[in-house]
Short mmCIF file of C-alpha atoms and ligand atoms in Angstrom, two decimals:
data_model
loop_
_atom_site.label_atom_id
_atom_site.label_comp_id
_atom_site.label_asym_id
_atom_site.label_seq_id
_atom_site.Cartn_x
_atom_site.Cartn_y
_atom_site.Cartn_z
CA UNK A 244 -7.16 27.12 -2.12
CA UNK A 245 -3.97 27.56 0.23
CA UNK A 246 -0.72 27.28 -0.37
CA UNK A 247 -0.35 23.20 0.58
CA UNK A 248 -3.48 22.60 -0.97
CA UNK A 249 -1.85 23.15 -3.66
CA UNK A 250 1.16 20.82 -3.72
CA UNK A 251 0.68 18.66 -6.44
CA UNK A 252 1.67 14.67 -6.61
CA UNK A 253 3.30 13.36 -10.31
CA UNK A 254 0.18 11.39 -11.96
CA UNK A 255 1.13 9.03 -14.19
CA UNK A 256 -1.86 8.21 -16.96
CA UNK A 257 -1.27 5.04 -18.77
CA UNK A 258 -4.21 3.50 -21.49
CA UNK A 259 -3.62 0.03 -19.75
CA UNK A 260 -2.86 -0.88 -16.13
CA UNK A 261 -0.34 -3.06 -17.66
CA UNK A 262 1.36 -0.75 -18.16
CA UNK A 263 1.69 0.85 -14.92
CA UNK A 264 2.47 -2.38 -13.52
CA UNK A 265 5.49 -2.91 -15.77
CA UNK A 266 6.75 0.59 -15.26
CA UNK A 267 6.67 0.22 -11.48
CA UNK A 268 7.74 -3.34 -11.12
CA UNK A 269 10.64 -1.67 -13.26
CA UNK A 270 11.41 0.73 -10.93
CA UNK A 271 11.46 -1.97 -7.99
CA UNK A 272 13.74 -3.86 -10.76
CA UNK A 273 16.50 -1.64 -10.49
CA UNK A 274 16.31 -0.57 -7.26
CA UNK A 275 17.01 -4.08 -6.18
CA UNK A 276 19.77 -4.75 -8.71
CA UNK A 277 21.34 -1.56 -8.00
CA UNK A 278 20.94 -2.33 -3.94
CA UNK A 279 20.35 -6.15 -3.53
CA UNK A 280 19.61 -5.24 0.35
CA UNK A 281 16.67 -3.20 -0.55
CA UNK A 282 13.97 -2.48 1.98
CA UNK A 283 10.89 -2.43 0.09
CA UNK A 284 6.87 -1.50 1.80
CA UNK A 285 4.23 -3.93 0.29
CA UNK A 286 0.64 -3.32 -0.18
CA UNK A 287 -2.41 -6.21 -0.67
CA UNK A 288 -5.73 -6.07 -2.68
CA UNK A 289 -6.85 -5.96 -6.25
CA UNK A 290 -4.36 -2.68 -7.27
CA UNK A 291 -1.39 -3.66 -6.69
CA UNK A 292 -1.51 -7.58 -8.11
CA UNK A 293 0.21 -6.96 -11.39
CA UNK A 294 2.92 -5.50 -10.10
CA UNK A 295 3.43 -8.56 -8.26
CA UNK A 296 3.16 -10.88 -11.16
CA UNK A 297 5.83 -9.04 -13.34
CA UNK A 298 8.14 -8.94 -10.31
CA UNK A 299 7.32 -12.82 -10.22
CA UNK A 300 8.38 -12.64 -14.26
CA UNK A 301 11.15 -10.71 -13.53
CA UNK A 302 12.63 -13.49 -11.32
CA UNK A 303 11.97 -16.47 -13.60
CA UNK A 304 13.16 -14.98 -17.12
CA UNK A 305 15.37 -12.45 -15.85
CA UNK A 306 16.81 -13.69 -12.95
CA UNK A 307 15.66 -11.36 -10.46
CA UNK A 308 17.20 -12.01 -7.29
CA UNK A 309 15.38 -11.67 -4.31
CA UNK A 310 17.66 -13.57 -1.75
CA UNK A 311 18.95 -10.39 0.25
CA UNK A 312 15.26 -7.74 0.18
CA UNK A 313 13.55 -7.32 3.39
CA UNK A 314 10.05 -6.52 2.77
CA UNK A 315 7.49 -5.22 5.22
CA UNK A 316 3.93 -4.94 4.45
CA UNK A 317 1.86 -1.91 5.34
CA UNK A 318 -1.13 -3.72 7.17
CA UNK A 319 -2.82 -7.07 8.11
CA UNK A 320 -6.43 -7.83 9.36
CA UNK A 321 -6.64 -8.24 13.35
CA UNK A 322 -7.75 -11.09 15.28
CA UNK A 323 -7.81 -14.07 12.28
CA UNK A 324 -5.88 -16.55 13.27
CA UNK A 325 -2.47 -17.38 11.67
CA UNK A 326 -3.39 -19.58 8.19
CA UNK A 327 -6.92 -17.82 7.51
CA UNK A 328 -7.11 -17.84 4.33
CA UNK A 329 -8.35 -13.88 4.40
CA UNK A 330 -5.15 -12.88 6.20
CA UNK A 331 -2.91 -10.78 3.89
CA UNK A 332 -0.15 -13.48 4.72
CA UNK A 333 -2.12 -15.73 3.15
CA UNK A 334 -2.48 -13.00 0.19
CA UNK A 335 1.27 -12.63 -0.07
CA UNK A 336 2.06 -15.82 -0.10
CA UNK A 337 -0.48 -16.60 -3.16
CA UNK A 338 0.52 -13.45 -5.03
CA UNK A 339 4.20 -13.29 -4.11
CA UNK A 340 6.12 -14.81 -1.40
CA UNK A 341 5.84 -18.44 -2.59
CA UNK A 342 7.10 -17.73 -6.47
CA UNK A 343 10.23 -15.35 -5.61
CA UNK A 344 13.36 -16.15 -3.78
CA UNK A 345 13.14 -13.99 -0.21
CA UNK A 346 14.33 -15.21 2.55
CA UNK A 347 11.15 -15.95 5.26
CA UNK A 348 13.14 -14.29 7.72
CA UNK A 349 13.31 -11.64 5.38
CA UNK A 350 9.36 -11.26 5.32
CA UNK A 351 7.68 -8.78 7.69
CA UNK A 352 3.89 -8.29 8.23
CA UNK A 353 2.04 -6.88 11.26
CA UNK A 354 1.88 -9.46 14.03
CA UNK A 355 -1.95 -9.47 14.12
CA UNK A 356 -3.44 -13.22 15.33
CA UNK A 357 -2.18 -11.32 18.73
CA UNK A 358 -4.40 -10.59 21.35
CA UNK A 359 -4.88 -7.11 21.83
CA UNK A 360 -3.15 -6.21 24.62
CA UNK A 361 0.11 -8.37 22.72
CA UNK A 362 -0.74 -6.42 19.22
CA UNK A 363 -0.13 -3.07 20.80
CA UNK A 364 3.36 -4.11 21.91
CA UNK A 365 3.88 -5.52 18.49
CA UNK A 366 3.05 -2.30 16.73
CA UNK A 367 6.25 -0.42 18.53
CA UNK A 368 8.56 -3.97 17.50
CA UNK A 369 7.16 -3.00 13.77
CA UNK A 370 8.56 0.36 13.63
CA UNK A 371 11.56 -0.87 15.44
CA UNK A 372 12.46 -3.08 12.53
CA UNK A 373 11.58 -0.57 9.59
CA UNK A 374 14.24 1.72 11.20
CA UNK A 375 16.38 -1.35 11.95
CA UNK A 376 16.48 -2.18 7.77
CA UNK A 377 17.20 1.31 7.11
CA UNK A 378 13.74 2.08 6.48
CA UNK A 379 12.19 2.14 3.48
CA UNK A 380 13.61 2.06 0.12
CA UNK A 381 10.40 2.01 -1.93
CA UNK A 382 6.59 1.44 -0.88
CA UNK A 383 4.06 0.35 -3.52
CA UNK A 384 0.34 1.72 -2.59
CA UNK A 385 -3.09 1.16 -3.66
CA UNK A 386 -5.47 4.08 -2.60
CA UNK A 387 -8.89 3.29 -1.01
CA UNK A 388 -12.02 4.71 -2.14
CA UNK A 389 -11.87 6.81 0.85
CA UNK A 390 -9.15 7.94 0.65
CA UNK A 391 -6.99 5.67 3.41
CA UNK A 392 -3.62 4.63 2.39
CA UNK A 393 -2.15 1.41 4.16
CA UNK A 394 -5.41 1.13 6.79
CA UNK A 395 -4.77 4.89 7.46
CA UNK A 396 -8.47 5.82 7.12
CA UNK A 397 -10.32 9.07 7.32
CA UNK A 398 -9.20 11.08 10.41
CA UNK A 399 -5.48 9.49 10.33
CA UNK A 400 -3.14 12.02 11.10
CA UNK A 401 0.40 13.44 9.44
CA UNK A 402 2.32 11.93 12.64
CA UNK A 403 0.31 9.05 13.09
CA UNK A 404 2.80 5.41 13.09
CA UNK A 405 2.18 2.06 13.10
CA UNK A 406 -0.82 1.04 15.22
CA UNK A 407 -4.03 -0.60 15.77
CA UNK A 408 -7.33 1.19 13.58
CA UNK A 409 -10.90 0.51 13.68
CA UNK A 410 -11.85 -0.28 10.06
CA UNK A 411 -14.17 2.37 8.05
CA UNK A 412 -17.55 1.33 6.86
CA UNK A 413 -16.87 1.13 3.32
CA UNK A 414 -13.55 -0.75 3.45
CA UNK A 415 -15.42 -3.30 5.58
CA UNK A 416 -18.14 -3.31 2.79
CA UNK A 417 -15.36 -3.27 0.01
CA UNK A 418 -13.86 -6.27 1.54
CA UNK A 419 -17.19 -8.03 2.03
CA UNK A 420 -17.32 -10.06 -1.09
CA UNK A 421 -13.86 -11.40 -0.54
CA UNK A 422 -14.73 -12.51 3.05
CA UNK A 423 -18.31 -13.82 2.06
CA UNK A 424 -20.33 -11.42 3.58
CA UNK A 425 -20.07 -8.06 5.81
CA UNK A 426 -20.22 -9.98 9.09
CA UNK A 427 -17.30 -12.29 8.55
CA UNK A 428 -15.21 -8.93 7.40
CA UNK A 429 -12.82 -8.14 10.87
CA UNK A 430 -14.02 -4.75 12.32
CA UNK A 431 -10.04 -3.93 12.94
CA UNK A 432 -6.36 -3.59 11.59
CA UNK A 433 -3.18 -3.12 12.72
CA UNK A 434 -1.64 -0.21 9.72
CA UNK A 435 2.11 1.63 9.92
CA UNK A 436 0.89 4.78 9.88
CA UNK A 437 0.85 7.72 8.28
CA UNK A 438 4.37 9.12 9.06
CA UNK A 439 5.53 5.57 8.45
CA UNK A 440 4.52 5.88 5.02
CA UNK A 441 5.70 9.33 4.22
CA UNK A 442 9.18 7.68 5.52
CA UNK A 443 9.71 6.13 2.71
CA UNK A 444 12.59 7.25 0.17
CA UNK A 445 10.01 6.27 -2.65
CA UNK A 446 6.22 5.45 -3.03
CA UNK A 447 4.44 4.54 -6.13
CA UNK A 448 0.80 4.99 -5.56
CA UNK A 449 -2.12 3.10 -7.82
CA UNK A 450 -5.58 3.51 -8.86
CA UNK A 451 -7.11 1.83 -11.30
CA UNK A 452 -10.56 1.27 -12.78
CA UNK A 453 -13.43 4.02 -12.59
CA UNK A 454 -14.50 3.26 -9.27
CA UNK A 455 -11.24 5.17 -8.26
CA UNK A 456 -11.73 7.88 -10.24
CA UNK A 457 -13.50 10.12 -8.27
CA UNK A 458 -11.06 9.83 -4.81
CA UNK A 459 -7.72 10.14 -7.68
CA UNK A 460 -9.79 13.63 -8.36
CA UNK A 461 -9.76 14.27 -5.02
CA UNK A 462 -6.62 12.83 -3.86
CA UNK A 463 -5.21 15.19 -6.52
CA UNK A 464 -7.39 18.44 -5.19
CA UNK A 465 -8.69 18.15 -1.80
CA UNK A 466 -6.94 20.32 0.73
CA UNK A 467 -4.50 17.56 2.77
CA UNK A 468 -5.42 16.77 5.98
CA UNK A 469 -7.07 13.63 7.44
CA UNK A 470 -10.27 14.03 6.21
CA UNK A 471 -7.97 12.22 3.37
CA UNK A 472 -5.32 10.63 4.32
CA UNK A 473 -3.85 10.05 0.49
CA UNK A 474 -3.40 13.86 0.55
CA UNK A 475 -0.89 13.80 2.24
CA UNK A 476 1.34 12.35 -0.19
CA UNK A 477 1.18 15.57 -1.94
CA UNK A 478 3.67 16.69 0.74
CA UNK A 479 6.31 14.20 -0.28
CA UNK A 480 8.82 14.67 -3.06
CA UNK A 481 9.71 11.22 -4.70
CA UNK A 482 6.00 10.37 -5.00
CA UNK A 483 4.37 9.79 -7.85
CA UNK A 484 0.66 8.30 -8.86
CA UNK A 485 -0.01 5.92 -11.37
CA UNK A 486 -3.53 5.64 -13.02
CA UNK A 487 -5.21 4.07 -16.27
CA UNK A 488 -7.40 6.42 -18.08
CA UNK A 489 -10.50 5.43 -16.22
CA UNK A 490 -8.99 6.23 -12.92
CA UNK A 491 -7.93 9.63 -14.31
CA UNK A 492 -11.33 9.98 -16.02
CA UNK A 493 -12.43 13.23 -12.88
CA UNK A 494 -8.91 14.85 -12.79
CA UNK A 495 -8.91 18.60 -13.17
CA UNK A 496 -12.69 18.55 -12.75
CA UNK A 497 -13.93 22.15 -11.61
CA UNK A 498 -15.07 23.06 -8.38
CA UNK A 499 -14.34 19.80 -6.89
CA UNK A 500 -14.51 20.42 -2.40
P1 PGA B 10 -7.83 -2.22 -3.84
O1 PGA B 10 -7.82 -1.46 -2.49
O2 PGA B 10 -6.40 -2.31 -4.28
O3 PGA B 10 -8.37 -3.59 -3.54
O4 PGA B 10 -8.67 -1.44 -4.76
C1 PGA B 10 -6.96 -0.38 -2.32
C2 PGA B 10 -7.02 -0.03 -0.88
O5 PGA B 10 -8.12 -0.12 -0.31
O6 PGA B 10 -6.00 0.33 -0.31
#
């Protein structure tokens, strides 16, 4: 093993997911009482829903104000049109934009019902307006089973920023039930990238449930590089991983490649 295969990322091993979700949502908690400005990187999908329904708690009991955040959100499907119910807008808005207090102008996604040619422009606009907010404060972060983070998928490199990505074979096939079937899944993405991610003054990556358990192993282990793009968060201080117990169940494993 070299030297930055060795870095090592903070895992966090929890019994229940619940309770990585309140510890993180915690962390967003203060952050955005102690900076009410806060520029905070969202993620979609199944990991990082509870987080989203505490912060939605937070705001109704505790009176968590949401009024002045600026949120971006690390990816959207390309080519559905604006409304599809599929479209991580759509997601957002279910999950977390309709039951907190931001300000729509406030609310940033990838501009991807674009035609191509029109995305690509958009992509440079998207960076453009991270740096414009300051860039990020905190970025919340599910981790594929293959190891992409945001659509950052296998072969995704250190530098790489926000752009547009053909979509691996098993996140189409992940996504396949949600769609209806593989066909109907989009074949591409627009993801910040890489080096957009790493930006960040603070990420809180989650994995939970055992189909994650072997790429948190490897995440943890592999040597970083693109074959694996959540490596690379080993190279970032102010990172740290958050997993239940079946998640964590391959950690330490011997011999792992
Ligand atoms: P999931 O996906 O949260 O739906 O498991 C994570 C990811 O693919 O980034």
């Amino acid at each position: 093993m070299n030297e930055i295969a060795k870095q090592t990322l903070p895992t966090f091993v929890v019994e229940e997911r619940a309770q990585a979700d309140r510890a993180v949502a915690a962390e967003i908690e203060a952050l955005v009482r102690a900076k009410p400005t806060a520029a905070l990187g969202l993620a979609t999908g199944n990991t990082p829903i509870g987080v989203y329904a505490e912060l939605v708690r937070l705001h109704r009991e505790a009176g968590l104000d949401f009024s002045r955040v600026v949120t971006f959100n690390l990816d959207e499907y390309l080519g559905l049109p604006l409304g599809h119910p599929r479209t991580f807008r759509c997601w957002m808005c279910d999950h977390f934009f309709d039951h907190v207090n931001l300000a729509p102008d406030n609310i940033h996604m990838p501009d991807a019902g674009l035609p191509p040619e029109r995305a690509v422009e958009s992509c440079a606009r998207y960076e453009a307006a991270i740096q414009a907010a300051g860039g990020l404060d905190l970025l919340i972060l599910g981790i594929g089973r293959n190891g992409h983070i945001g659509f950052n998928e296998p072969g995704s490199t250190r530098d790489s920023r926000t752009r547009i990505v053909d979509l691996a074979p098993l996140t189409r096939a992940d996504a396949a039930a949600t769609f209806g079937s593989l066909d109907e899944v989009p074949k591409q993405a627009i993801t910040i990238g890489v080096a957009t991610i790493l930006d960040a003054r603070a990420i809180r990556a989650m994995a939970f449930g055992p189909s994650k358990a072997e790429i948190v192993a490897r995440t943890l282990s592999a040597p970083i590089g693109p074959d694996l793009p959540a490596t690379f968060l080993r190279q970032r201080a102010h990172v740290t991983l958050h997993v239940d117990r079946d998640a964590a169940a391959r950690i330490g494993e011997r011999n792992r490649p």
